[in-house]
Coordinates of C-alpha atoms and ligand atoms in Angstrom, one line a residue:
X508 CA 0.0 0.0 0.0
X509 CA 1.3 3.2 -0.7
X510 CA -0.2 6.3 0.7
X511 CA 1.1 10.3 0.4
X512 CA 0.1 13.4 2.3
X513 CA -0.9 15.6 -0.5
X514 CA -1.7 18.2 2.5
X515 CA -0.3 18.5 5.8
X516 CA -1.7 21.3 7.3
X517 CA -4.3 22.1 9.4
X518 CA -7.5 24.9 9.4
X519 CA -5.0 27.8 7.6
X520 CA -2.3 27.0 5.3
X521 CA 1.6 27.6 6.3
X522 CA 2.1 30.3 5.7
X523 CA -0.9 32.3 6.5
X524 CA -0.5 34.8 3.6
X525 CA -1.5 37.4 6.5
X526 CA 0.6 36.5 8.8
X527 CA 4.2 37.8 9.8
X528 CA 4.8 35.2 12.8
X529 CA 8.0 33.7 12.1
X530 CA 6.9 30.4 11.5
X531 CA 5.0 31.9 8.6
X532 CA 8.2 34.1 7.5
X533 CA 10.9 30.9 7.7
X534 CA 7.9 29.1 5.4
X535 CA 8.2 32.1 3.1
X536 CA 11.7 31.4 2.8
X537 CA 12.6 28.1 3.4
X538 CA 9.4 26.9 1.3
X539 CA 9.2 22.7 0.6
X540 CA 8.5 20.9 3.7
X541 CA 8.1 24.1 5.8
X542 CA 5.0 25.1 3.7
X543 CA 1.8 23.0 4.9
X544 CA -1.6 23.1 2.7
X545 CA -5.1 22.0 3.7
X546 CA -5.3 18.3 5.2
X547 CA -5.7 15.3 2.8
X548 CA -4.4 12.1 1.5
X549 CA -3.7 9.7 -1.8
X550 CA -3.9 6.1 -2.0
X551 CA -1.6 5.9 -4.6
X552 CA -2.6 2.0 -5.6
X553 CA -6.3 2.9 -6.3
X554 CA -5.8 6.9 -7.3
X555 CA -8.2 7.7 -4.2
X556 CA -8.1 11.1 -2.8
X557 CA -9.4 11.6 0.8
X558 CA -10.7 15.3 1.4
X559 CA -10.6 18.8 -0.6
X560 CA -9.5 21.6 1.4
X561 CA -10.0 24.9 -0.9
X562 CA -6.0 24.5 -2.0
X563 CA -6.3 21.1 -2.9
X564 CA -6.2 21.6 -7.1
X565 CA -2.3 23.3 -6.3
X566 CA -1.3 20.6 -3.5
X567 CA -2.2 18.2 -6.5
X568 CA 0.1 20.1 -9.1
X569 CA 2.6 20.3 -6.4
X570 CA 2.4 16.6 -5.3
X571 CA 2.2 15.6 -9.1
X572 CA -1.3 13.8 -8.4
X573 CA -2.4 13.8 -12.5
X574 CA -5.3 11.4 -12.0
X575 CA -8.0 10.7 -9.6
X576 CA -10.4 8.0 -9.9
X577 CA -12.2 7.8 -6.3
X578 CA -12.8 11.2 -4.1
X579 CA -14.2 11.0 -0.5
X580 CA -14.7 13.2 2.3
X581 CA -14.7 12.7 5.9
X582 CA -16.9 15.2 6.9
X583 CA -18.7 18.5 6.7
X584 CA -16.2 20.9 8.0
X585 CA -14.7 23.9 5.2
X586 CA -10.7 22.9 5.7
X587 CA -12.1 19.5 4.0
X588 CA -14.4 20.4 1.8
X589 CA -14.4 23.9 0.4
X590 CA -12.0 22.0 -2.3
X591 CA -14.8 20.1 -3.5
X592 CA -14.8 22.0 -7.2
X593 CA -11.7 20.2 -8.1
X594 CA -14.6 17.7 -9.4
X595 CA -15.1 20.2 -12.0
X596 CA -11.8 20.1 -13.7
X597 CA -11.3 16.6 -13.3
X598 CA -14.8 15.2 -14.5
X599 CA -16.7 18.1 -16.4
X600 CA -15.6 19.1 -20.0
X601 CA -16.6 22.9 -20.3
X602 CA -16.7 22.6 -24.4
X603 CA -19.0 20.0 -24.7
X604 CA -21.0 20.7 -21.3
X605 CA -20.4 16.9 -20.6
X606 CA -19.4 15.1 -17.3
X607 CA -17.4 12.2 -16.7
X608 CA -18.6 10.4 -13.5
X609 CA -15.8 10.3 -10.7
X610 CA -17.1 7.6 -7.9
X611 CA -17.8 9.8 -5.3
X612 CA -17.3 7.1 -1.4
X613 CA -18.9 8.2 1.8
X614 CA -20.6 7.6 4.6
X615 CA -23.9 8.5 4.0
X616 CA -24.6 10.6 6.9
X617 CA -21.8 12.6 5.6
X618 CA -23.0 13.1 2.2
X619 CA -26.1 14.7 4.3
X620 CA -23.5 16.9 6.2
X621 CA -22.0 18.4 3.3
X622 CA -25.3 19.2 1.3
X623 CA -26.8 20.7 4.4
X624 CA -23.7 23.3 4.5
X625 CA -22.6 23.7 1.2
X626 CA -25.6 24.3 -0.7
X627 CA -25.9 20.9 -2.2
X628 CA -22.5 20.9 -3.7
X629 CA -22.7 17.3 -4.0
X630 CA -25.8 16.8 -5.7
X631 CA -24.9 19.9 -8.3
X632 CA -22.3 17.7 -9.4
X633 CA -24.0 14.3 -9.7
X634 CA -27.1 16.0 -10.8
X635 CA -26.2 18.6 -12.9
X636 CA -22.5 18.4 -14.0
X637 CA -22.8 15.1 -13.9
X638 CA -18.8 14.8 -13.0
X639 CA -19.2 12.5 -9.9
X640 CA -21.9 9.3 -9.1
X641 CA -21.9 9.0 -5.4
X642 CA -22.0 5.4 -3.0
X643 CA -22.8 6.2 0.1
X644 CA -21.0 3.4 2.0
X645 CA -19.4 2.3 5.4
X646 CA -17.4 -0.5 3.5
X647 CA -15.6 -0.5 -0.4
X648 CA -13.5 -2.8 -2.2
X649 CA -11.5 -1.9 -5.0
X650 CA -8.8 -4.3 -6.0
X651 CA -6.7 -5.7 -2.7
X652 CA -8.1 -2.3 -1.1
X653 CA -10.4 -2.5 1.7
X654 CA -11.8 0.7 3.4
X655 CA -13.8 0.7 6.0
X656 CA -15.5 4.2 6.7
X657 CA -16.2 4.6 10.7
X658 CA -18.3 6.9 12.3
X659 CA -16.4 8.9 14.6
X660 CA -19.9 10.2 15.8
X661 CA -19.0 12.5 19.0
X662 CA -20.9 15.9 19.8
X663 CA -18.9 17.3 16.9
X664 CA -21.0 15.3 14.6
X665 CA -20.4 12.8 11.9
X666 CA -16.2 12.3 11.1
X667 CA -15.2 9.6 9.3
X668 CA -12.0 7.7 9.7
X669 CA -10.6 5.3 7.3
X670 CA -9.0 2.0 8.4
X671 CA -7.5 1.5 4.8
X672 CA -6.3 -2.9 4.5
X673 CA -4.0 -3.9 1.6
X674 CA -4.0 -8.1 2.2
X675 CA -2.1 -7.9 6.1
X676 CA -1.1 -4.2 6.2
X677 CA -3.5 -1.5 7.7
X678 CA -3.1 2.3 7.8
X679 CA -5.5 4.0 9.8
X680 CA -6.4 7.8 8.4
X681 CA -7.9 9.9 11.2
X682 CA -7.1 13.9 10.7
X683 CA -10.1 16.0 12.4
X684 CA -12.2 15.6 14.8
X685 CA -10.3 12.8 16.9
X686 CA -11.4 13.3 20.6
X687 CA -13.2 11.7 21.9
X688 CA -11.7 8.9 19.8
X689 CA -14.8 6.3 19.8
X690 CA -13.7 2.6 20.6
X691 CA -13.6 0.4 17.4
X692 CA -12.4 -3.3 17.1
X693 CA -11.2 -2.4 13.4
X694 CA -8.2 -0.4 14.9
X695 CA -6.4 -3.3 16.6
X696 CA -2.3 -4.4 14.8
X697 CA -2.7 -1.2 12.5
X698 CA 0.8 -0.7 10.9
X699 CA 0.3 3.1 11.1
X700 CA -2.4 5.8 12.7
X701 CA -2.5 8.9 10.6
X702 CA -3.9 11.6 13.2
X703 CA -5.1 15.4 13.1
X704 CA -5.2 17.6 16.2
X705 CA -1.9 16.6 18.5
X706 CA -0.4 18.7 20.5
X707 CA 3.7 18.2 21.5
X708 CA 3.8 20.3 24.3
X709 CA 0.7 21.9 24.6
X710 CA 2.3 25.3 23.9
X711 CA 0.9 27.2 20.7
X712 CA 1.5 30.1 18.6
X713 CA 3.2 33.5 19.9
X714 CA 3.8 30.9 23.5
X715 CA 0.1 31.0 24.2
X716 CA -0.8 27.7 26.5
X717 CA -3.3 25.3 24.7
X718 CA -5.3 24.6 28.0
X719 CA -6.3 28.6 27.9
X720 CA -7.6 27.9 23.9
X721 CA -11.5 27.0 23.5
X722 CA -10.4 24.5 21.3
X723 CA -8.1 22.8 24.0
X724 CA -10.8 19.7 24.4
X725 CA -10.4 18.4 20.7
X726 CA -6.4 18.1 21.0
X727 CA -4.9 14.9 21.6
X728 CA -1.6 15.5 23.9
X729 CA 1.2 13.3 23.0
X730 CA 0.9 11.4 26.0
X731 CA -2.7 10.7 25.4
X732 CA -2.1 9.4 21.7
X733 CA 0.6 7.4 23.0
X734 CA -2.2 5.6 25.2
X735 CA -4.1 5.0 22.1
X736 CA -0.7 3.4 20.4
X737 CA -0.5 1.2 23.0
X738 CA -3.9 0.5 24.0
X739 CA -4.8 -0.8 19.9
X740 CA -0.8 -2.0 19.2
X741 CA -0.5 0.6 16.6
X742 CA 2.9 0.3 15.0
X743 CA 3.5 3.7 14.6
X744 CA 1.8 7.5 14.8
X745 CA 1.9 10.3 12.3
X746 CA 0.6 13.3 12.9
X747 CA -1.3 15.2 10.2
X748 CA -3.4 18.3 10.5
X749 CA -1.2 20.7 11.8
X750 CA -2.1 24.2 12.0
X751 CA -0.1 27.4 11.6
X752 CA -1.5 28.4 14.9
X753 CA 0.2 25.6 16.7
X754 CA 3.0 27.6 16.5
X755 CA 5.9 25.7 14.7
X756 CA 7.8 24.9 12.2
X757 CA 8.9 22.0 10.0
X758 CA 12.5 21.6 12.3
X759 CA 10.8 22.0 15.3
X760 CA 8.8 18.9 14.7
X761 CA 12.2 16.8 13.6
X762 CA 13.7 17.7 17.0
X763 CA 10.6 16.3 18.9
X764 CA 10.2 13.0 16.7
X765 CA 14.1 12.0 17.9
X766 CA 12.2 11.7 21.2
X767 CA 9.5 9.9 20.6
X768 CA 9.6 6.6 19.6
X769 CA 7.7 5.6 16.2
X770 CA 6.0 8.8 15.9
X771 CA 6.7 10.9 13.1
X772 CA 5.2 14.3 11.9
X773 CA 3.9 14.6 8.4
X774 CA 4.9 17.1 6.1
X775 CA 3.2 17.8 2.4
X776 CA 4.2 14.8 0.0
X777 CA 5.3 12.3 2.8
X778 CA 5.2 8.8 1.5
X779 CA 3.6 6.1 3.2
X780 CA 5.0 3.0 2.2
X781 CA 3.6 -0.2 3.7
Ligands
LIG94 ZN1 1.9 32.6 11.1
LIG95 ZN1 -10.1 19.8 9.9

């Protein structure tokens, strides 16, 4: 199975074009792996993409993702869906006012979700464009991939997470909207848990404390993901989802994976090979 973070970022993109912190400035600079678009994912051996956050068409270009046969979304919130028009140059031809159906995989409480706050983006493009056919699904196979879409379902609503099987190897994708993180037998001997929304020291941006954020209840702290690891014998963590408000940078995040054992930090085009 090989996955790649086409987006590693969180809520804002690194840098913030409006901001002059110097995480933002080094990413200005530095650019590559200290620049972090909107969170989402490939599976490279069924051309799957997981999530459109509104920069998703240039973290495609960047990433070299030319075709895309499967979209999802894992739920209703902007940073993952505000993307969704990328439909329209991969499946509808302007000229000819014709759409070529992407298959469109999600749970379908989800699909719901994402008509009730996008204006029923979803069913414009089934409906209308006619550039995506959508399954709404808890469970797809496609060639020696097996996804099972699990309801995350917490007082934050419905989040998907994907526990993605190639024959004996399982990645686990599960970038917003972890905590609480709902019990599920599926994530026992995963070989890796991609995860949004951890904290490393539970200092943020400009050395503001997390616990003083209103947002400090839906952050995992490493210790806490660490329990999760251990708890469902994951094999190893990476972190996704990180925002520019988190305070940090690229270098930072290499100094804190030497020590921590297997847990890494994504960064935009990481391969996942398993
Ligand atoms: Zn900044
Ligand atoms: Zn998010």
């Amino acid at each position: 199975m090989r996955l790649k973070i086409v987006g590693s970022g969180g809520m804002f993109q690194i840098p913030n074009p409006f901001c002059k912190c110097p995480i933002c400035e080094e990413a200005r600079t530095k650019r590559g792996k200290y620049e972090r678009l909107g969170p989402s994912i490939y599976i490279e051996d069924i051309q799957m993409l997981i999530d459109t956050p509104e920069d998703i068409g240039v973290a495609c270009d960047r990433q070299g993702i030319s075709e895309i046969k499967y979209l999802s979304i894992s739920h209703k919130d902007p940073d993952h869906t505000r993307g969704m028009r990328i439909v329209e140059p991969l499946g509808y031809d302007c000229i000819a006012d014709r759409g070529t159906s992407i298959q469109f995989i999600a749970l379908p409480e989800v699909v719901d979700d994402i008509n009730a706050w996008n204006g029923d983006g979803l069913y414009y493009y089934q409906n209308i464009l006619h550039c995506i056919s959508i399954t709404k699904t808890d469970y797809i196979k496609i060639g020696n991939i097996e996804i099972h879409l699990v309801n995350n379902k917490t007082h934050r609503g419905n989040m998907t997470f994907y526990v993605i099987s190639d024959r004996n190897k399982k990645a686990i994708y599960a970038c917003c909207d972890v905590k609480p993180f709902v019990h599920n037998e599926l994530y026992f001997d995963a070989d890796v848990l991609i995860v949004g929304l951890v904290s490393d020291d539970g200092i943020l941006k400009g050395g503001n404390l997390l616990k003083n954020a209103p947002f400090k209840d839906d952050m995992f702290t490493v210790d806490e993901i660490m329990e999760i690891k251990h708890k469902y014998r994951i094999k190893q963590i990476i972190v996704t989802h990180i925002d520019e408000y988190w305070g940090k940078s690229y270098a930072d995040y290499q100094k804190v994976e030497e020590t921590l054992e297997n847990v890494s930090f994504a960064y935009d085009g990481m391969e996942i090979v398993l």
